[in-house]
CSV table of C-alpha atoms in Angstrom, one decimal:
chain,number,residue,atom,x,y,z
A,1,ASP,CA,6.0,0.9,-19.0
A,2,VAL,CA,4.3,3.3,-16.4
A,3,LYS,CA,6.1,3.6,-13.0
A,4,VAL,CA,6.7,5.5,-9.9
A,5,THR,CA,10.4,5.8,-9.2
A,6,GLN,CA,12.0,6.6,-5.6
A,7,SER,CA,15.5,8.3,-5.6
A,8,SER,CA,17.5,5.7,-3.1
A,9,ARG,CA,16.7,2.0,-2.4
A,10,TYR,CA,18.8,2.2,0.9
A,11,LEU,CA,19.9,5.1,3.0
A,12,VAL,CA,21.7,5.5,6.1
A,13,LYS,CA,21.3,9.0,7.7
A,14,ARG,CA,22.5,10.2,11.4
A,15,THR,CA,20.2,11.4,14.1
A,16,GLY,CA,19.3,14.9,13.7
A,17,GLU,CA,20.1,15.0,9.9
A,18,LYS,CA,17.5,16.7,7.6
A,19,VAL,CA,16.1,13.8,5.3
A,20,PHE,CA,15.0,14.1,1.7
A,21,LEU,CA,13.1,11.2,0.0
A,22,GLU,CA,11.9,11.9,-3.5
A,23,CYS,CA,9.5,10.4,-5.5
A,24,VAL,CA,8.7,10.7,-9.1
A,25,GLN,CA,5.6,9.3,-11.0
A,26,ASP,CA,5.3,9.4,-14.7
A,27,MET,CA,1.6,8.6,-14.9
A,28,ASP,CA,0.2,12.1,-14.7
A,29,HIS,CA,-1.8,11.0,-11.7
A,30,GLU,CA,-3.2,13.6,-9.4
A,31,ASN,CA,-2.8,12.0,-6.2
A,32,MET,CA,0.6,11.2,-4.2
A,33,PHE,CA,0.9,9.1,-1.1
A,34,TRP,CA,3.7,8.8,1.3
A,35,TYR,CA,3.5,5.8,3.6
A,36,ARG,CA,5.7,3.7,6.1
A,37,GLN,CA,5.6,0.2,6.6
A,38,ASP,CA,6.9,-1.5,9.9
A,39,PRO,CA,6.6,-5.3,10.8
A,40,GLY,CA,3.4,-5.8,12.5
A,41,LEU,CA,2.2,-2.4,12.1
A,42,GLY,CA,1.4,-2.6,8.4
A,43,LEU,CA,1.1,0.4,5.8
A,44,ARG,CA,0.6,3.6,7.9
A,45,LEU,CA,-0.2,6.9,6.0
A,46,ILE,CA,2.0,10.0,6.5
A,47,TYR,CA,1.1,12.5,4.0
A,48,PHE,CA,-0.8,12.7,0.7
A,49,SER,CA,-1.7,15.3,-2.0
A,50,TYR,CA,-4.5,15.6,-4.2
A,51,ASP,CA,-2.9,18.5,-6.4
A,52,VAL,CA,0.3,20.6,-6.9
A,53,LYS,CA,0.8,22.6,-3.7
A,54,MET,CA,-1.7,20.7,-1.8
A,55,LYS,CA,-0.8,18.5,1.2
A,56,GLU,CA,-3.0,16.7,3.7
A,57,LYS,CA,-1.9,15.0,6.7
A,58,GLY,CA,-2.1,11.2,7.3
A,59,ASP,CA,-2.1,9.0,10.2
A,60,ILE,CA,1.2,9.8,11.3
A,61,PRO,CA,2.1,13.1,10.1
A,62,GLU,CA,4.5,13.8,13.3
A,63,GLY,CA,8.2,14.6,12.3
A,64,TYR,CA,7.6,14.6,8.7
A,65,SER,CA,6.6,17.6,5.8
A,66,VAL,CA,6.1,17.3,2.2
A,67,SER,CA,6.5,19.2,-0.9
A,68,ARG,CA,4.9,19.0,-3.9
A,69,GLU,CA,5.8,22.0,-6.5
A,70,LYS,CA,5.4,19.8,-9.7
A,71,LYS,CA,2.6,17.4,-10.5
A,72,GLU,CA,5.0,14.6,-10.9
A,73,ARG,CA,7.1,14.8,-7.7
A,74,PHE,CA,6.2,14.4,-4.3
A,75,SER,CA,9.2,14.8,-1.8
A,76,LEU,CA,9.0,13.6,2.0
A,77,ILE,CA,11.1,15.4,4.3
A,78,LEU,CA,12.5,14.5,7.8
A,79,GLU,CA,13.1,17.6,9.4
A,80,SER,CA,15.3,16.1,12.2
A,81,ALA,CA,15.9,12.1,11.5
A,82,SER,CA,15.4,10.2,14.6
A,83,THR,CA,15.9,6.5,15.3
A,84,ASN,CA,12.2,5.7,15.5
A,85,GLN,CA,11.9,6.7,11.9
A,86,THR,CA,13.9,3.7,10.7
A,87,SER,CA,11.5,2.2,8.3
A,88,MET,CA,10.4,1.1,5.0
A,89,TYR,CA,9.1,4.2,3.1
A,90,LEU,CA,6.8,3.8,0.2
A,91,CYS,CA,5.7,6.3,-2.3
A,92,ALA,CA,2.2,5.9,-4.4
A,93,SER,CA,0.3,7.6,-6.7
A,94,SER,CA,-3.1,7.2,-8.2
A,95,LEU,CA,-5.8,8.4,-10.6
A,96,GLN,CA,-8.6,11.0,-9.0
A,97,GLY,CA,-11.0,8.7,-7.0
A,98,ALA,CA,-8.3,6.0,-6.8
A,99,ILE,CA,-10.6,3.5,-8.7
A,100,TYR,CA,-7.8,1.7,-9.9
A,101,GLY,CA,-6.0,1.7,-6.6
A,102,TYR,CA,-2.3,2.9,-6.1
A,103,THR,CA,0.7,1.9,-8.0
A,104,PHE,CA,3.6,2.1,-5.4
A,105,GLY,CA,7.4,2.8,-6.0
A,106,SER,CA,9.9,0.2,-5.0
A,107,GLY,CA,10.3,1.9,-1.5
A,108,THR,CA,13.3,3.3,0.5
A,109,ARG,CA,14.6,1.7,3.3
A,110,LEU,CA,15.9,4.0,5.6
A,111,THR,CA,17.9,3.6,8.6
A,112,VAL,CA,18.5,6.3,11.0
A,113,VAL,CA,21.7,5.6,13.6
B,1,ARG,CA,-13.0,-1.4,15.0
B,2,LYS,CA,-10.2,-1.4,12.8
B,3,GLU,CA,-10.7,-0.2,9.2
B,4,VAL,CA,-9.5,-3.4,7.4
B,5,GLU,CA,-8.9,-6.7,9.4
B,6,GLN,CA,-7.0,-9.7,8.3
B,7,ASP,CA,-5.8,-12.9,9.9
B,8,PRO,CA,-2.2,-12.4,9.5
B,9,GLY,CA,-1.5,-16.2,9.2
B,10,PRO,CA,0.9,-17.7,8.2
B,11,PHE,CA,-1.0,-19.8,6.1
B,12,ASN,CA,1.0,-23.0,5.2
B,13,VAL,CA,-0.5,-24.4,2.0
B,14,PRO,CA,0.7,-27.7,0.3
B,15,GLU,CA,1.6,-27.2,-3.6
B,16,GLY,CA,-1.3,-27.9,-5.7
B,17,ALA,CA,-3.7,-27.0,-2.4
B,18,THR,CA,-6.4,-24.5,-2.9
B,19,VAL,CA,-6.2,-21.8,0.2
B,20,ALA,CA,-8.9,-19.1,0.8
B,21,PHE,CA,-8.8,-16.0,3.3
B,22,ASN,CA,-11.1,-13.2,4.2
B,23,CYS,CA,-11.1,-9.9,5.1
B,24,THR,CA,-13.6,-7.6,6.7
B,25,TYR,CA,-13.8,-3.9,6.6
B,26,SER,CA,-15.6,-1.6,8.8
B,27,ASN,CA,-16.8,1.3,6.4
B,28,SER,CA,-20.2,0.2,5.0
B,29,ALA,CA,-19.9,3.3,2.4
B,30,SER,CA,-16.9,1.9,0.8
B,31,GLN,CA,-17.2,1.4,-2.9
B,32,SER,CA,-13.4,0.2,-4.0
B,33,PHE,CA,-12.1,-3.1,-3.1
B,34,PHE,CA,-8.8,-4.7,-4.1
B,35,TRP,CA,-6.5,-7.4,-3.5
B,36,TYR,CA,-2.6,-6.6,-3.4
B,37,ARG,CA,0.6,-8.9,-3.2
B,38,GLN,CA,3.4,-8.0,-1.4
B,39,ASP,CA,6.7,-10.2,-1.9
B,40,CYS,CA,9.4,-10.2,1.1
B,41,ARG,CA,11.0,-6.6,0.9
B,42,LYS,CA,9.1,-5.4,-2.0
B,43,GLU,CA,6.5,-3.0,-3.0
B,44,PRO,CA,2.7,-3.9,-2.9
B,45,LYS,CA,1.5,-4.6,-6.3
B,46,LEU,CA,-2.2,-4.9,-7.2
B,47,LEU,CA,-3.3,-7.9,-7.9
B,48,MET,CA,-7.0,-7.9,-8.6
B,49,SER,CA,-9.8,-5.4,-8.0
B,50,VAL,CA,-12.8,-6.8,-6.4
B,51,TYR,CA,-16.3,-6.4,-8.0
B,52,SER,CA,-19.8,-6.8,-6.6
B,53,SER,CA,-20.5,-9.7,-9.0
B,54,GLY,CA,-17.1,-11.5,-7.8
B,55,ASN,CA,-14.4,-11.8,-10.4
B,56,GLU,CA,-11.8,-14.4,-11.2
B,57,ASP,CA,-8.4,-14.0,-12.8
B,58,GLY,CA,-6.8,-17.5,-13.8
B,59,ARG,CA,-6.4,-19.3,-10.4
B,60,PHE,CA,-7.5,-16.3,-8.3
B,61,THR,CA,-10.9,-15.6,-7.6
B,62,ALA,CA,-12.4,-12.4,-5.3
B,63,GLN,CA,-15.6,-12.1,-4.0
B,64,LEU,CA,-17.4,-9.2,-1.9
B,65,ASN,CA,-19.9,-9.5,0.7
B,66,ARG,CA,-21.4,-6.1,1.0
B,67,ALA,CA,-24.2,-7.2,3.7
B,68,SER,CA,-21.4,-8.9,6.1
B,69,GLN,CA,-18.7,-6.3,4.6
B,70,TYR,CA,-16.0,-8.9,3.9
B,71,ILE,CA,-14.0,-9.7,0.9
B,72,SER,CA,-12.6,-12.9,0.2
B,73,LEU,CA,-9.7,-14.3,-2.1
B,74,LEU,CA,-9.4,-18.0,-3.2
B,75,ILE,CA,-6.2,-19.4,-4.5
B,76,ARG,CA,-6.4,-22.7,-6.6
B,77,ASP,CA,-3.5,-25.1,-7.7
B,78,SER,CA,-1.3,-23.1,-5.6
B,79,LYS,CA,2.1,-22.6,-7.0
B,80,LEU,CA,5.6,-22.1,-4.6
B,81,SER,CA,5.5,-18.6,-6.6
B,82,ASP,CA,2.1,-17.7,-4.9
B,83,SER,CA,4.3,-17.4,-1.6
B,84,ALA,CA,3.7,-13.6,-0.8
B,85,THR,CA,1.5,-11.4,1.7
B,86,TYR,CA,-1.7,-10.7,0.3
B,87,LEU,CA,-3.1,-7.3,1.3
B,88,CYS,CA,-6.9,-6.6,1.6
B,89,VAL,CA,-7.5,-3.0,0.7
B,90,VAL,CA,-10.7,-0.7,0.7
B,91,ASN,CA,-11.4,2.9,-0.1
B,92,ARG,CA,-11.5,5.0,3.1
B,93,ASP,CA,-13.6,8.1,2.3
B,94,GLY,CA,-15.3,7.8,-1.1
B,95,ASN,CA,-12.5,9.5,-2.5
B,96,ASN,CA,-8.9,8.8,-2.8
B,97,ARG,CA,-7.5,7.4,0.3
B,98,LEU,CA,-7.1,3.7,0.6
B,99,ALA,CA,-7.0,1.5,3.8
B,100,PHE,CA,-4.7,-1.3,3.8
B,101,GLY,CA,-5.0,-4.6,5.8
B,102,LYS,CA,-2.0,-6.0,7.5
B,103,GLY,CA,-2.0,-8.8,5.1
B,104,ASN,CA,-2.6,-12.7,4.7
B,105,GLN,CA,1.2,-14.2,4.7
B,106,VAL,CA,1.0,-17.5,2.4
B,107,VAL,CA,3.7,-20.1,2.1
B,108,VAL,CA,3.4,-22.9,-0.2
B,109,ILE,CA,5.3,-25.9,0.6
B,110,PRO,CA,6.8,-28.3,-1.8
């Protein structure tokens, strides 16, 4: 069963901490994405990557960075966590062209206190 | 104009009834269209792709109207298990990025 795996289901961090969210896919997909989802705001794209070592800013990249050193792994980094980054974070992957849509991981619910 | 617009609802539907909802999209060059289902506190999952000719998958029917730039989803014989949020999804830039609507919340009532 193909899947996208996110390292943590729930995470609680303190303000100012550096936070790493990991995502691994086993489908040999070229594209990987990080979204956050908040009530009333829907899914918002943070960063995405078309290939290893490539990254592109999404709609809300401020306060985040990413790393893609291997094709199967895409990491989201919160450089200095703040309370307004409390959210559900969803990783997704797709084939080139996204003609079959995205496959999502089960999400990480991050709380920053 | 937002890339993808949906009426959030909720759509309260008696069990066994039919429910239909639309979403509109702004990019006339969009080529790929999907409906995703998202259960409470879960990740979105692909329900079905939407083709120009329309398509059906069991009790679910999707239609695309390119001229008016909307897609629709119809659910027949609603089940309690159909209660979820249905996200309308359209490709953004003819390549790899998809735009997600905020979803239509469906609540099937016994």
